[in-house]
PDB file of C-alpha atoms in Angstrom:
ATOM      1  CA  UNK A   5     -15.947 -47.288  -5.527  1.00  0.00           C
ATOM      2  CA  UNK A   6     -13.653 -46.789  -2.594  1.00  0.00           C
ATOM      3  CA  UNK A   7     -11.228 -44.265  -4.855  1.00  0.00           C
ATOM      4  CA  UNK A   8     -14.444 -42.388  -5.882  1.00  0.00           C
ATOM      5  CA  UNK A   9     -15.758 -42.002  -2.527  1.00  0.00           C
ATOM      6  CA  UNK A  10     -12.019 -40.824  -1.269  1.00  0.00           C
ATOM      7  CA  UNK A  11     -12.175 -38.477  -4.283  1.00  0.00           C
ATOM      8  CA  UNK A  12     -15.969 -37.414  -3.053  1.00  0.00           C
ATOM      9  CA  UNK A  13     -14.949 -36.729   0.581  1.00  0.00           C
ATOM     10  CA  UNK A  14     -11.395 -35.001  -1.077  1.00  0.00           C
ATOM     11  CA  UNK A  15     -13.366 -32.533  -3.197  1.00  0.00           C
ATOM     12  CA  UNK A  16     -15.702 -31.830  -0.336  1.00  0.00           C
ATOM     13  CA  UNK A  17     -12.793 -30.846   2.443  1.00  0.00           C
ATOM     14  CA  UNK A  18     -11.768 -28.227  -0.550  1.00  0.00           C
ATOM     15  CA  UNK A  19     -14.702 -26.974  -1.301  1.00  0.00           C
ATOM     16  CA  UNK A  20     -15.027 -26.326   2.743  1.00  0.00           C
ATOM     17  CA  UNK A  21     -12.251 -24.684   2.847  1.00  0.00           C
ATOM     18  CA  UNK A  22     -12.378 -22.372  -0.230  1.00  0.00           C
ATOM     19  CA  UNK A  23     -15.484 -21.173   1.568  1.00  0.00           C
ATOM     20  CA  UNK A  24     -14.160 -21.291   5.530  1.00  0.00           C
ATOM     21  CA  UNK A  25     -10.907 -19.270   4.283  1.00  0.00           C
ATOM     22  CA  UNK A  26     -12.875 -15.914   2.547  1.00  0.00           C
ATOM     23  CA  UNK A  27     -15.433 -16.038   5.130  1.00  0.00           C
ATOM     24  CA  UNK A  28     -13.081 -16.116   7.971  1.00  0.00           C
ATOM     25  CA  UNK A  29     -10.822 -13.175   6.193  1.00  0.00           C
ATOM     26  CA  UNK A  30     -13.915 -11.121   5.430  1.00  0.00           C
ATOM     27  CA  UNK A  31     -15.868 -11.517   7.923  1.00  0.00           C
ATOM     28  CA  UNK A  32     -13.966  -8.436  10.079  1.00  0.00           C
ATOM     29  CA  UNK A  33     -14.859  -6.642   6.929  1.00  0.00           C
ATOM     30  CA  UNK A  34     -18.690  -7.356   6.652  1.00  0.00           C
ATOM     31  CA  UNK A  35     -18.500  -6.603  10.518  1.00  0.00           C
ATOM     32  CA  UNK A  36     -17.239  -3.011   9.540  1.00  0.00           C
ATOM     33  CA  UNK A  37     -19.424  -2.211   7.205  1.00  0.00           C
ATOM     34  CA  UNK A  38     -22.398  -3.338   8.973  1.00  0.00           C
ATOM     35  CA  UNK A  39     -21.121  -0.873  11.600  1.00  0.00           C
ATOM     36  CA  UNK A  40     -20.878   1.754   8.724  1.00  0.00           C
ATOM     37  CA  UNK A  41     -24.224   1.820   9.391  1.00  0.00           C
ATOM     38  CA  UNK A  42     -25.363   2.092  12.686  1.00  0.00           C
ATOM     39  CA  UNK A  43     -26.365   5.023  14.686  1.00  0.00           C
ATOM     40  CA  UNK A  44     -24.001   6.052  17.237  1.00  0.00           C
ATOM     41  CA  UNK A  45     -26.299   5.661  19.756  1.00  0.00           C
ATOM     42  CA  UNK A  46     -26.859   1.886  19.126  1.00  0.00           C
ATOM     43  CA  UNK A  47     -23.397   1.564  18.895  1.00  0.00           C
ATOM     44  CA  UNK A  48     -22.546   3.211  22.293  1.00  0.00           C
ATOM     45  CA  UNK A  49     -25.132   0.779  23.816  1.00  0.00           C
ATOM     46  CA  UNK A  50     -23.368  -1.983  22.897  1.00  0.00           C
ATOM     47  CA  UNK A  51     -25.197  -3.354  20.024  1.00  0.00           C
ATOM     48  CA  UNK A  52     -23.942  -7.109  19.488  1.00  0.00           C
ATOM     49  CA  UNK A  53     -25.894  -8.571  16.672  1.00  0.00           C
ATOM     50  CA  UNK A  54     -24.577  -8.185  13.473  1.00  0.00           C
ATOM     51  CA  UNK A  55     -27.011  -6.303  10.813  1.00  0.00           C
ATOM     52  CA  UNK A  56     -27.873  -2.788  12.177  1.00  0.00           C
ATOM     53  CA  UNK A  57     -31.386  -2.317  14.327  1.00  0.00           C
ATOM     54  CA  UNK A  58     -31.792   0.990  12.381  1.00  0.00           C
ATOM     55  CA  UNK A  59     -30.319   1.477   8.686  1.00  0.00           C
ATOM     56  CA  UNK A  60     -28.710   4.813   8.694  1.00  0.00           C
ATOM     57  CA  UNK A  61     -26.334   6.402   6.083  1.00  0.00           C
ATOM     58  CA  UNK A  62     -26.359   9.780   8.188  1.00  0.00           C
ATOM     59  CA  UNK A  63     -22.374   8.482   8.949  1.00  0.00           C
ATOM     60  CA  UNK A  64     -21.303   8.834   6.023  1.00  0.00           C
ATOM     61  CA  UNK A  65     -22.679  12.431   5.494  1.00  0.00           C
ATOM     62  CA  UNK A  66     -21.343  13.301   8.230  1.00  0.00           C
ATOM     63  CA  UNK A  67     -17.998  12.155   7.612  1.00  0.00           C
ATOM     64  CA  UNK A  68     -17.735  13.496   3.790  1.00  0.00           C
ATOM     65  CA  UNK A  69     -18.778  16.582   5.569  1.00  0.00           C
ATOM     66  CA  UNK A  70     -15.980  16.602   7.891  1.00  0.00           C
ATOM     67  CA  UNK A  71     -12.633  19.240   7.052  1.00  0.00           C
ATOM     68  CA  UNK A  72     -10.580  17.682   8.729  1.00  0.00           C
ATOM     69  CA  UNK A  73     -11.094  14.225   7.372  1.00  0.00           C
ATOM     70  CA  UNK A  74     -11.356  15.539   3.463  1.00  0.00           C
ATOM     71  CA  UNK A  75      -8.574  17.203   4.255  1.00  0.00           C
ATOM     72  CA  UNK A  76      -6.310  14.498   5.411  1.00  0.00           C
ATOM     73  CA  UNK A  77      -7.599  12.150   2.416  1.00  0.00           C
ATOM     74  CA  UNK A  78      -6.253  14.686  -0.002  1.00  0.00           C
ATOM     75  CA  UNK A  79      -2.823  14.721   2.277  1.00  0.00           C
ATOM     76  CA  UNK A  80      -2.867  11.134   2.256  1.00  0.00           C
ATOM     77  CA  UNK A  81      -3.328  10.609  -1.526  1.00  0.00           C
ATOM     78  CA  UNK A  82      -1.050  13.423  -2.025  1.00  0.00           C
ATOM     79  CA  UNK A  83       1.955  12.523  -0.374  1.00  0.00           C
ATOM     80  CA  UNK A  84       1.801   8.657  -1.320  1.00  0.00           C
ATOM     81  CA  UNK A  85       1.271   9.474  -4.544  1.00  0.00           C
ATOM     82  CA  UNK A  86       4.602  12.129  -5.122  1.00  0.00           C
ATOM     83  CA  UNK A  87       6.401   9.445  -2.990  1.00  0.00           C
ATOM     84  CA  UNK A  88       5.960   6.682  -4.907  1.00  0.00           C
ATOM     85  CA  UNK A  89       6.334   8.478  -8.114  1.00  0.00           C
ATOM     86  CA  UNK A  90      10.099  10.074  -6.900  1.00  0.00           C
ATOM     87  CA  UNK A  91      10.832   6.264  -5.588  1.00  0.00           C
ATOM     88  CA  UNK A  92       9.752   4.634  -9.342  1.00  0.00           C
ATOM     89  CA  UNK A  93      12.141   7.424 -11.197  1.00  0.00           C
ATOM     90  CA  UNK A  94      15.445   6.460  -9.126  1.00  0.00           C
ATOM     91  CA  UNK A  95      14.539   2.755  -8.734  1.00  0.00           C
ATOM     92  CA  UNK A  96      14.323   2.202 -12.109  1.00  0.00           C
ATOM     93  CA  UNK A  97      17.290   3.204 -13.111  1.00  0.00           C
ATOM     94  CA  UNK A  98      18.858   1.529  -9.910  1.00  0.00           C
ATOM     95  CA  UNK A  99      17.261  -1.348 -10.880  1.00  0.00           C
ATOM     96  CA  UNK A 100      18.847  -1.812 -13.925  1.00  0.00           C
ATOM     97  CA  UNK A 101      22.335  -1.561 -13.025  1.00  0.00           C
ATOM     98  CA  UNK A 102      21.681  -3.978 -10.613  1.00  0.00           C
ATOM     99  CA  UNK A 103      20.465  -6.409 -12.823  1.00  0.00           C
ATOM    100  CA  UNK A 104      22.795  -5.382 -16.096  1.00  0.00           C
ATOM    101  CA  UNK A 105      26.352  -4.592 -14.646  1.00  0.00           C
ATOM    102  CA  UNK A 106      28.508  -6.260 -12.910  1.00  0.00           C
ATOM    103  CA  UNK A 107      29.816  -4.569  -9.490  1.00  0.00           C
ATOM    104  CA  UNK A 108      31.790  -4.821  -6.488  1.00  0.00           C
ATOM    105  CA  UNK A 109      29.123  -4.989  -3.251  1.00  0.00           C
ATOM    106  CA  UNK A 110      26.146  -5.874  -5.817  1.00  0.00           C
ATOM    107  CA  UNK A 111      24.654  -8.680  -3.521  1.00  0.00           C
ATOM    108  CA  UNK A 112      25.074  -6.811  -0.640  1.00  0.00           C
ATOM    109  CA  UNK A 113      23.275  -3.728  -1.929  1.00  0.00           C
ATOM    110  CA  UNK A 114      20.477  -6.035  -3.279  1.00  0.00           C
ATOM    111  CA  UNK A 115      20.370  -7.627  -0.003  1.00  0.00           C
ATOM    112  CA  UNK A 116      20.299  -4.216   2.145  1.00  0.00           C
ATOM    113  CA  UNK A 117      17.463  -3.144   0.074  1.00  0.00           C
ATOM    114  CA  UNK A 118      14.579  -5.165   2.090  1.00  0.00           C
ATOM    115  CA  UNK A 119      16.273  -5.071   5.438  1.00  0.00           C
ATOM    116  CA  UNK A 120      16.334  -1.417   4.869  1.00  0.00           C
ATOM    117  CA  UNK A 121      12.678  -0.969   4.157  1.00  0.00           C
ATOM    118  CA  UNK A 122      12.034  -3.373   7.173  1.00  0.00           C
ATOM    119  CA  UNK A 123      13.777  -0.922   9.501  1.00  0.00           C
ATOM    120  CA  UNK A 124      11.637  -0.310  12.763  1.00  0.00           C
ATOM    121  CA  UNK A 125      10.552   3.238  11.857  1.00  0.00           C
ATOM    122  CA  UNK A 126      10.244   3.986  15.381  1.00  0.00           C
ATOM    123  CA  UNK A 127      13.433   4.096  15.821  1.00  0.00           C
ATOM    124  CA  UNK A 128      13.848   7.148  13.404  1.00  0.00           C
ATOM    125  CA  UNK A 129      11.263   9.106  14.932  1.00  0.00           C
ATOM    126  CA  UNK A 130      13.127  10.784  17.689  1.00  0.00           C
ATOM    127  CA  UNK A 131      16.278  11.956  15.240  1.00  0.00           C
ATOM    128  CA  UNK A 132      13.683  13.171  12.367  1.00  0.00           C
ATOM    129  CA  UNK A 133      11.593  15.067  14.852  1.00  0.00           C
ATOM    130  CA  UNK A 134      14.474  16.972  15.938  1.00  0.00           C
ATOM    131  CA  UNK A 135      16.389  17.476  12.336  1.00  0.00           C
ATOM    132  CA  UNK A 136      12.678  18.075  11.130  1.00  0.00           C
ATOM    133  CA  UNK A 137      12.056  20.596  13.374  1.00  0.00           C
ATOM    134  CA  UNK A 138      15.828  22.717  13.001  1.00  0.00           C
ATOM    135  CA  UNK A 139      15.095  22.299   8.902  1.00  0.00           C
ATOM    136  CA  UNK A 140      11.814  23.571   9.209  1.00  0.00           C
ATOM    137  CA  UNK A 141      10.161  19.999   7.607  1.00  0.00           C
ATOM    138  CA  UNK A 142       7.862  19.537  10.705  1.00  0.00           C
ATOM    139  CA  UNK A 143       4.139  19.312   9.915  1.00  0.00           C
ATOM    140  CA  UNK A 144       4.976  19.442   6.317  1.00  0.00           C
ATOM    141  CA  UNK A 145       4.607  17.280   2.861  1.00  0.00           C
ATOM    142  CA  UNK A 146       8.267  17.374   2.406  1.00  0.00           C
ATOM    143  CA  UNK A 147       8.893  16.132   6.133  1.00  0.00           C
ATOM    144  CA  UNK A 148       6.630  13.054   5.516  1.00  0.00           C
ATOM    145  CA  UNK A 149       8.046  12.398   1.623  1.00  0.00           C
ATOM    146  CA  UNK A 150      11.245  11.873   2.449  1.00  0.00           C
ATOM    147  CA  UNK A 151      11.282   9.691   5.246  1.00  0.00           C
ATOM    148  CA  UNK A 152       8.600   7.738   3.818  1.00  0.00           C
ATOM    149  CA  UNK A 153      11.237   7.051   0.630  1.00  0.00           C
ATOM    150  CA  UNK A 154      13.354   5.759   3.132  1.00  0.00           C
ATOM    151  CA  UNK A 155      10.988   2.370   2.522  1.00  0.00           C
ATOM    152  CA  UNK A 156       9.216   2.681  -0.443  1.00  0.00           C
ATOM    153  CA  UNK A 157      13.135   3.362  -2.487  1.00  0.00           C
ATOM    154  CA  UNK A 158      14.470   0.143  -1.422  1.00  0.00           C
ATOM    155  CA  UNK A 159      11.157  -1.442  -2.004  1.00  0.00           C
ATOM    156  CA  UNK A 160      11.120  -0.445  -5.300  1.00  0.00           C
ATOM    157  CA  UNK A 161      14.406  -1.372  -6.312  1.00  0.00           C
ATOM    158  CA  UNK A 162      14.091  -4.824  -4.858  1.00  0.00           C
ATOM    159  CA  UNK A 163      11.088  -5.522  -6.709  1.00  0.00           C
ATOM    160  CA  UNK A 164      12.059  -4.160  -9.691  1.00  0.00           C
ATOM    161  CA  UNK A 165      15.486  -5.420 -10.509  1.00  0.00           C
ATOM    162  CA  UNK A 166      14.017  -8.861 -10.140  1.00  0.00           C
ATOM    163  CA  UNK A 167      11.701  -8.253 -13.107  1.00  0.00           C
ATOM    164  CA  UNK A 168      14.439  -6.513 -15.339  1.00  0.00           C
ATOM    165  CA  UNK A 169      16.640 -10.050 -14.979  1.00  0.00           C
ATOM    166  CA  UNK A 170      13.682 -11.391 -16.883  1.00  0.00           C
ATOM    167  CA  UNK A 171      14.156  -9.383 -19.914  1.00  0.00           C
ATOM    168  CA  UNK A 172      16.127 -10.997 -22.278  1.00  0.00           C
ATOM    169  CA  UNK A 173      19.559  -9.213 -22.658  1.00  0.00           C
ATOM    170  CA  UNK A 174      19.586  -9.882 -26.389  1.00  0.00           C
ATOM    171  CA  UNK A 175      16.366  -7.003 -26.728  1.00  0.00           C
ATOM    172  CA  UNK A 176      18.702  -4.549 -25.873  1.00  0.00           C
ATOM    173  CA  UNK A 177      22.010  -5.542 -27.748  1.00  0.00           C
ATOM    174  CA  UNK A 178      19.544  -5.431 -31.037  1.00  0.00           C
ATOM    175  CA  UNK A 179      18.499  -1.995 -30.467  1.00  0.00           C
ATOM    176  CA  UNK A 180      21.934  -0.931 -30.302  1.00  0.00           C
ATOM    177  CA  UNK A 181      22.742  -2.886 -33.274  1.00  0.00           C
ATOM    178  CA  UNK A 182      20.231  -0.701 -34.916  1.00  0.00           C
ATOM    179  CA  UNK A 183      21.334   2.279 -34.223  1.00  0.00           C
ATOM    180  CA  UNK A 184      20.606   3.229 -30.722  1.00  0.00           C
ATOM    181  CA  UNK A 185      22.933   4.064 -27.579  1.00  0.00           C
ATOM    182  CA  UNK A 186      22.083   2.386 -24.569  1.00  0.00           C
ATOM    183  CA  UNK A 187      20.113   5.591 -23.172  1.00  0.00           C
ATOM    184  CA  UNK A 188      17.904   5.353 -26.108  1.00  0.00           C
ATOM    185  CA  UNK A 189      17.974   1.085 -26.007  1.00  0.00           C
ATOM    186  CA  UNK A 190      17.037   1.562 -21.999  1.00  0.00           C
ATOM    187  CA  UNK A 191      14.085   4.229 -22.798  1.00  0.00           C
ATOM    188  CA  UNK A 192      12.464   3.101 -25.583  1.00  0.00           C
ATOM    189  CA  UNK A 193      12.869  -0.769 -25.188  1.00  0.00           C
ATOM    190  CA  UNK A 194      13.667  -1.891 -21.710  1.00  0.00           C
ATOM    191  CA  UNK A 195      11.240   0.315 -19.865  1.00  0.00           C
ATOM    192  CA  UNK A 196       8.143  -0.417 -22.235  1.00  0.00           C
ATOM    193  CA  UNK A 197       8.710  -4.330 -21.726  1.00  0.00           C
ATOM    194  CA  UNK A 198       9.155  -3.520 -17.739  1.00  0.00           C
ATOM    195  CA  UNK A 199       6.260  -1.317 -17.580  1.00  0.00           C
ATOM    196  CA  UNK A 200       4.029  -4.483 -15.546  1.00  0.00           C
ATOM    197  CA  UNK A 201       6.831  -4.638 -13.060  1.00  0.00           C
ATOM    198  CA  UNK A 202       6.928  -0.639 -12.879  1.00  0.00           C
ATOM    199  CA  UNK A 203       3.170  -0.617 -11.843  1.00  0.00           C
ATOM    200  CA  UNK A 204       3.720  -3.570  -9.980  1.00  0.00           C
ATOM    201  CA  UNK A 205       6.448  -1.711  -7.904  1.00  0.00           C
ATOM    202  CA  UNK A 206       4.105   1.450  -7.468  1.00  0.00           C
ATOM    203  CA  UNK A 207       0.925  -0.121  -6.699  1.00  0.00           C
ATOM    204  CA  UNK A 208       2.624  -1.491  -3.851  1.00  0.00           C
ATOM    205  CA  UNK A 209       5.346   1.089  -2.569  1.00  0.00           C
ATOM    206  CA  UNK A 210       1.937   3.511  -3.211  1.00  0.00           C
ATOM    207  CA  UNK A 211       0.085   1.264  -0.545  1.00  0.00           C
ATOM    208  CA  UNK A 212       3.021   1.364   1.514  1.00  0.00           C
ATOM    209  CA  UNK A 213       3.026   4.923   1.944  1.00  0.00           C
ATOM    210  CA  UNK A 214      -0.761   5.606   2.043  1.00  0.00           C
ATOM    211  CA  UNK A 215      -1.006   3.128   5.282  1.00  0.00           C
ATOM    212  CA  UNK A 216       2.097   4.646   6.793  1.00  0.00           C
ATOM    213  CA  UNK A 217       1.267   5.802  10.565  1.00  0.00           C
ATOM    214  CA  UNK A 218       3.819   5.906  12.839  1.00  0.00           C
ATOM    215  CA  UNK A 219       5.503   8.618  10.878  1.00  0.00           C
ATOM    216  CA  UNK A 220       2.510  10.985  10.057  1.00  0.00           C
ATOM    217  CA  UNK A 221       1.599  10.768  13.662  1.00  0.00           C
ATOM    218  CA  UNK A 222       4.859  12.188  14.996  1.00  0.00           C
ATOM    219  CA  UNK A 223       5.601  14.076  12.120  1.00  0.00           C
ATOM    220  CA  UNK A 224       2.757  16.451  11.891  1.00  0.00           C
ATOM    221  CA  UNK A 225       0.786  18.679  14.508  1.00  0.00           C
ATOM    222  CA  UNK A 226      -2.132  20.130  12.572  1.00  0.00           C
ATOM    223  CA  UNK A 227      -4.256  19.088   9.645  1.00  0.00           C
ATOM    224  CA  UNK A 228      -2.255  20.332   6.977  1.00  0.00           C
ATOM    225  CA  UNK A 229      -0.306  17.331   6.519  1.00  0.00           C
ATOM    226  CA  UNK A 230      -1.633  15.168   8.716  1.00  0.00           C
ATOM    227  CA  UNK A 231      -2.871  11.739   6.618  1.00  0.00           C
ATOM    228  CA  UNK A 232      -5.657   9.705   7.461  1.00  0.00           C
ATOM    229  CA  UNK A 233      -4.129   6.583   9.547  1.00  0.00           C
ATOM    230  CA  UNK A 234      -3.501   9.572  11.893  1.00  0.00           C
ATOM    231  CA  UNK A 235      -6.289  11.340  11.592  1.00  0.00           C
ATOM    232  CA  UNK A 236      -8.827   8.750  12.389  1.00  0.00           C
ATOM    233  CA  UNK A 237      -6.751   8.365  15.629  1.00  0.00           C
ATOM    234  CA  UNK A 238      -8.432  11.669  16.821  1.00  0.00           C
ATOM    235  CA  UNK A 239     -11.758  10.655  16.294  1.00  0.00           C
ATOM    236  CA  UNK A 240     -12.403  10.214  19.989  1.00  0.00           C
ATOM    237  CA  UNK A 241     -15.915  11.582  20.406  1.00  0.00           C
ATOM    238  CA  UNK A 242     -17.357  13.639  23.573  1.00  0.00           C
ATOM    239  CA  UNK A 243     -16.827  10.815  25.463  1.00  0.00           C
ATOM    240  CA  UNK A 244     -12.946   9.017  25.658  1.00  0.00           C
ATOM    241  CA  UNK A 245     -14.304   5.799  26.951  1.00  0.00           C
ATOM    242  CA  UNK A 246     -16.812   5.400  24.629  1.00  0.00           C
ATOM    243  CA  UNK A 247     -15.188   5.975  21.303  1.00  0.00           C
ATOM    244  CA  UNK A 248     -17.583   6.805  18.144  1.00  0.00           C
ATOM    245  CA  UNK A 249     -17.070   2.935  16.092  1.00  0.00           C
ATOM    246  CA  UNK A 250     -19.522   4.378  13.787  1.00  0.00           C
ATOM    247  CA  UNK A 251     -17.814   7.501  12.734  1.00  0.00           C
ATOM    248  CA  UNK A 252     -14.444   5.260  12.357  1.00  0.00           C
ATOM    249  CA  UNK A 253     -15.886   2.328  10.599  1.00  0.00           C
ATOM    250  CA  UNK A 254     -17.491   4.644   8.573  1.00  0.00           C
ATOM    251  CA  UNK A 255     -13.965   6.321   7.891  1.00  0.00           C
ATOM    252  CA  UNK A 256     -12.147   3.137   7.068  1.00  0.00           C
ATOM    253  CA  UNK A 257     -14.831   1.899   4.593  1.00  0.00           C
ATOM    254  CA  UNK A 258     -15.009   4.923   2.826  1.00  0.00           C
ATOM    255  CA  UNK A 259     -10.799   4.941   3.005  1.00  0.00           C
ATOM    256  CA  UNK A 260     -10.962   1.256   1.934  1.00  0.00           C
ATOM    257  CA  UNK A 261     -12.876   1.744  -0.902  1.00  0.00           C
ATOM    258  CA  UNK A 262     -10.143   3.338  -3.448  1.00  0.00           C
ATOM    259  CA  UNK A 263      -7.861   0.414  -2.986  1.00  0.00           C
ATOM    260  CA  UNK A 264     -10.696  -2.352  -3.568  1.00  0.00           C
ATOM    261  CA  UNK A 265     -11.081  -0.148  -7.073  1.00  0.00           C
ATOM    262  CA  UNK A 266      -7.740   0.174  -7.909  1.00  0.00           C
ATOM    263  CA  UNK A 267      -7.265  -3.601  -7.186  1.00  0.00           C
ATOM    264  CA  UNK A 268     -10.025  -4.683  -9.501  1.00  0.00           C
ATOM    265  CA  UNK A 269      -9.185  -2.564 -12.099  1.00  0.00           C
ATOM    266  CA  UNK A 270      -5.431  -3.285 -12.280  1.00  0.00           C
ATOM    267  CA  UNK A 271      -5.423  -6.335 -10.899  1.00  0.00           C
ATOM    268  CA  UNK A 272      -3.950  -8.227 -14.233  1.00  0.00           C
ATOM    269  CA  UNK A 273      -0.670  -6.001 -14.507  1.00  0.00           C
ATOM    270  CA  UNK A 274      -0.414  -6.388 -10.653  1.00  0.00           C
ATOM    271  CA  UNK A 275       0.034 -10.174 -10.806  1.00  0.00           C
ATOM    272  CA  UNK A 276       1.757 -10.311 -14.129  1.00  0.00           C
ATOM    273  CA  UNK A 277       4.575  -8.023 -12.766  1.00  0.00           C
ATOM    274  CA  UNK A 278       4.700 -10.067  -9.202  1.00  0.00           C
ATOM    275  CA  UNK A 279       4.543 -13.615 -11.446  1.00  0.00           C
ATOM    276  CA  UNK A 280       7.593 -12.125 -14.120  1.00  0.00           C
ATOM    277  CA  UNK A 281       9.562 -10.854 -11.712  1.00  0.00           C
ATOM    278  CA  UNK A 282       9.549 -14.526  -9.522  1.00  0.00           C
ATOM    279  CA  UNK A 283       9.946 -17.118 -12.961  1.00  0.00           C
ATOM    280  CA  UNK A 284      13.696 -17.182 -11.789  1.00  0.00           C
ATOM    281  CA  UNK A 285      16.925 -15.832  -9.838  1.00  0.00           C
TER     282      UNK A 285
END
């Protein structure tokens, strides 16, 4: 009786905290959205409770209705998205040798690889803004690609050479027993079998470059290339000490939303390529 109640009181402190734990991480989020919809003048009063006094999806019109903001969401999935496709084609490759051949300075390139996309970015600002500026890259897509490579590259390669150690090397030594040369083996064989760790790698250098601020912020002077982290920074409203939370919860909901769907929906290749890529090494 004693191990049963033990067991009881065991089960019950889990099941309290498999509840505490999502409520406490979503709760900033159900706080957002609430304030999603709000009118800005309740919000400018102050309004503390937690459901809005007045339902109103007017914030969203206007923000959909907004240039500038459409704008910069088209900038934002723009640049990510050529980013993380030029990182993918050179880290795969990269990745391979790293995991296939045997070099001089192999660990230490591995090793660079994360410190490299941990690098304080603000220390790269000053130096880009001036080279940007002499090359003519300032307040463009190329000026934000580039550096933003500088992170997701590394990323990518780090990730992905962990999941090519996986593959068996014996996959690859049959293909070329059959016929093909290691170009062919590598193209037709190895990349197919990698392709969870591939998504895996641009799912997250992707997400990497879409949340990037500090760059697009001092990169970029108008809306042409200006992304949406920066952006919503110059939603200030008439007022500067009384900021428009509506418009900008509104913004990051409606900015949130095509990650929660791109989660869901590829959610099963994301954590197969994180899981294959940590079995060993």
């Amino acid at each position: 009786m004693r191990a049963d109640g033990r067991q009881g009181k065991d089960r019950s402190r889990h099941w309290i905290g498999f509840i505490a734990i999502p409520v406490w991480c979503l709760l900033p989020v159900a706080w957002i959205v609430s304030l999603s919809f709000k009118s800005l003048e309740e919000t400018a009063a102050g309004s503390p409770q937690f459901l809005p006094k007045d339902f109103t999806t007017s914030n969203y019109g206007e923000i959909l209705k907004n240039d500038d903001f459409t704008r910069a969401l088209i900038n934002s999935f723009g640049i990510a998205m050529i980013a993380t496709v030029l990182s993918v084609v050179f880290a795969t490759p990269a990745a391979y040798a790293i995991a296939r051949l045997e070099f001089k300075g192999k660990r230490l390139v591995l090793s660079m690889a994360p410190a490299i996309a941990m690098f304080p970015v603000v220390s790269l600002v000053g130096p880009l803004f001036d080279m940007w500026r002499t090359f003519g890259l300032f307040n463009t897509w190329p000026g934000l690609i580039i550096p933003y490579m500088t992170f997701t590259l590394p990323l990518a390669i780090w990730t992905l050479s962990a999941f090519f150690r996986e593959i068996p090397w014996e996959m690859e030594q049959a293909a070329q027993v059959d016929g093909a040369t290691s170009w062919q083996a590598f193209h037709k064989v190895i990349v197919p079998l990698a392709a969870p760790g591939v998504f895996t790698a641009a799912i997250l250098t992707f997400f990497f470059a879409r949340n990037e601020f500090v760059l697009t912020i001092s990169l970029t002077s108008t809306t042409s290339s200006r992304t949406v982290p920066a952006q919503m920074s110059f939603f200030v409203g008439p007022d500067p000490f009384n900021p428009p939370y509506a418009q900008l919860a509104t913004a990051s909901v409606i900015v949130t939303i095509p990650v929660i769907i791109i989660v869901l929906l590829f959610q099963r290749k994301i954590v197969a390529g994180l899981t294959s890529g940590a079995v060993k090494g």
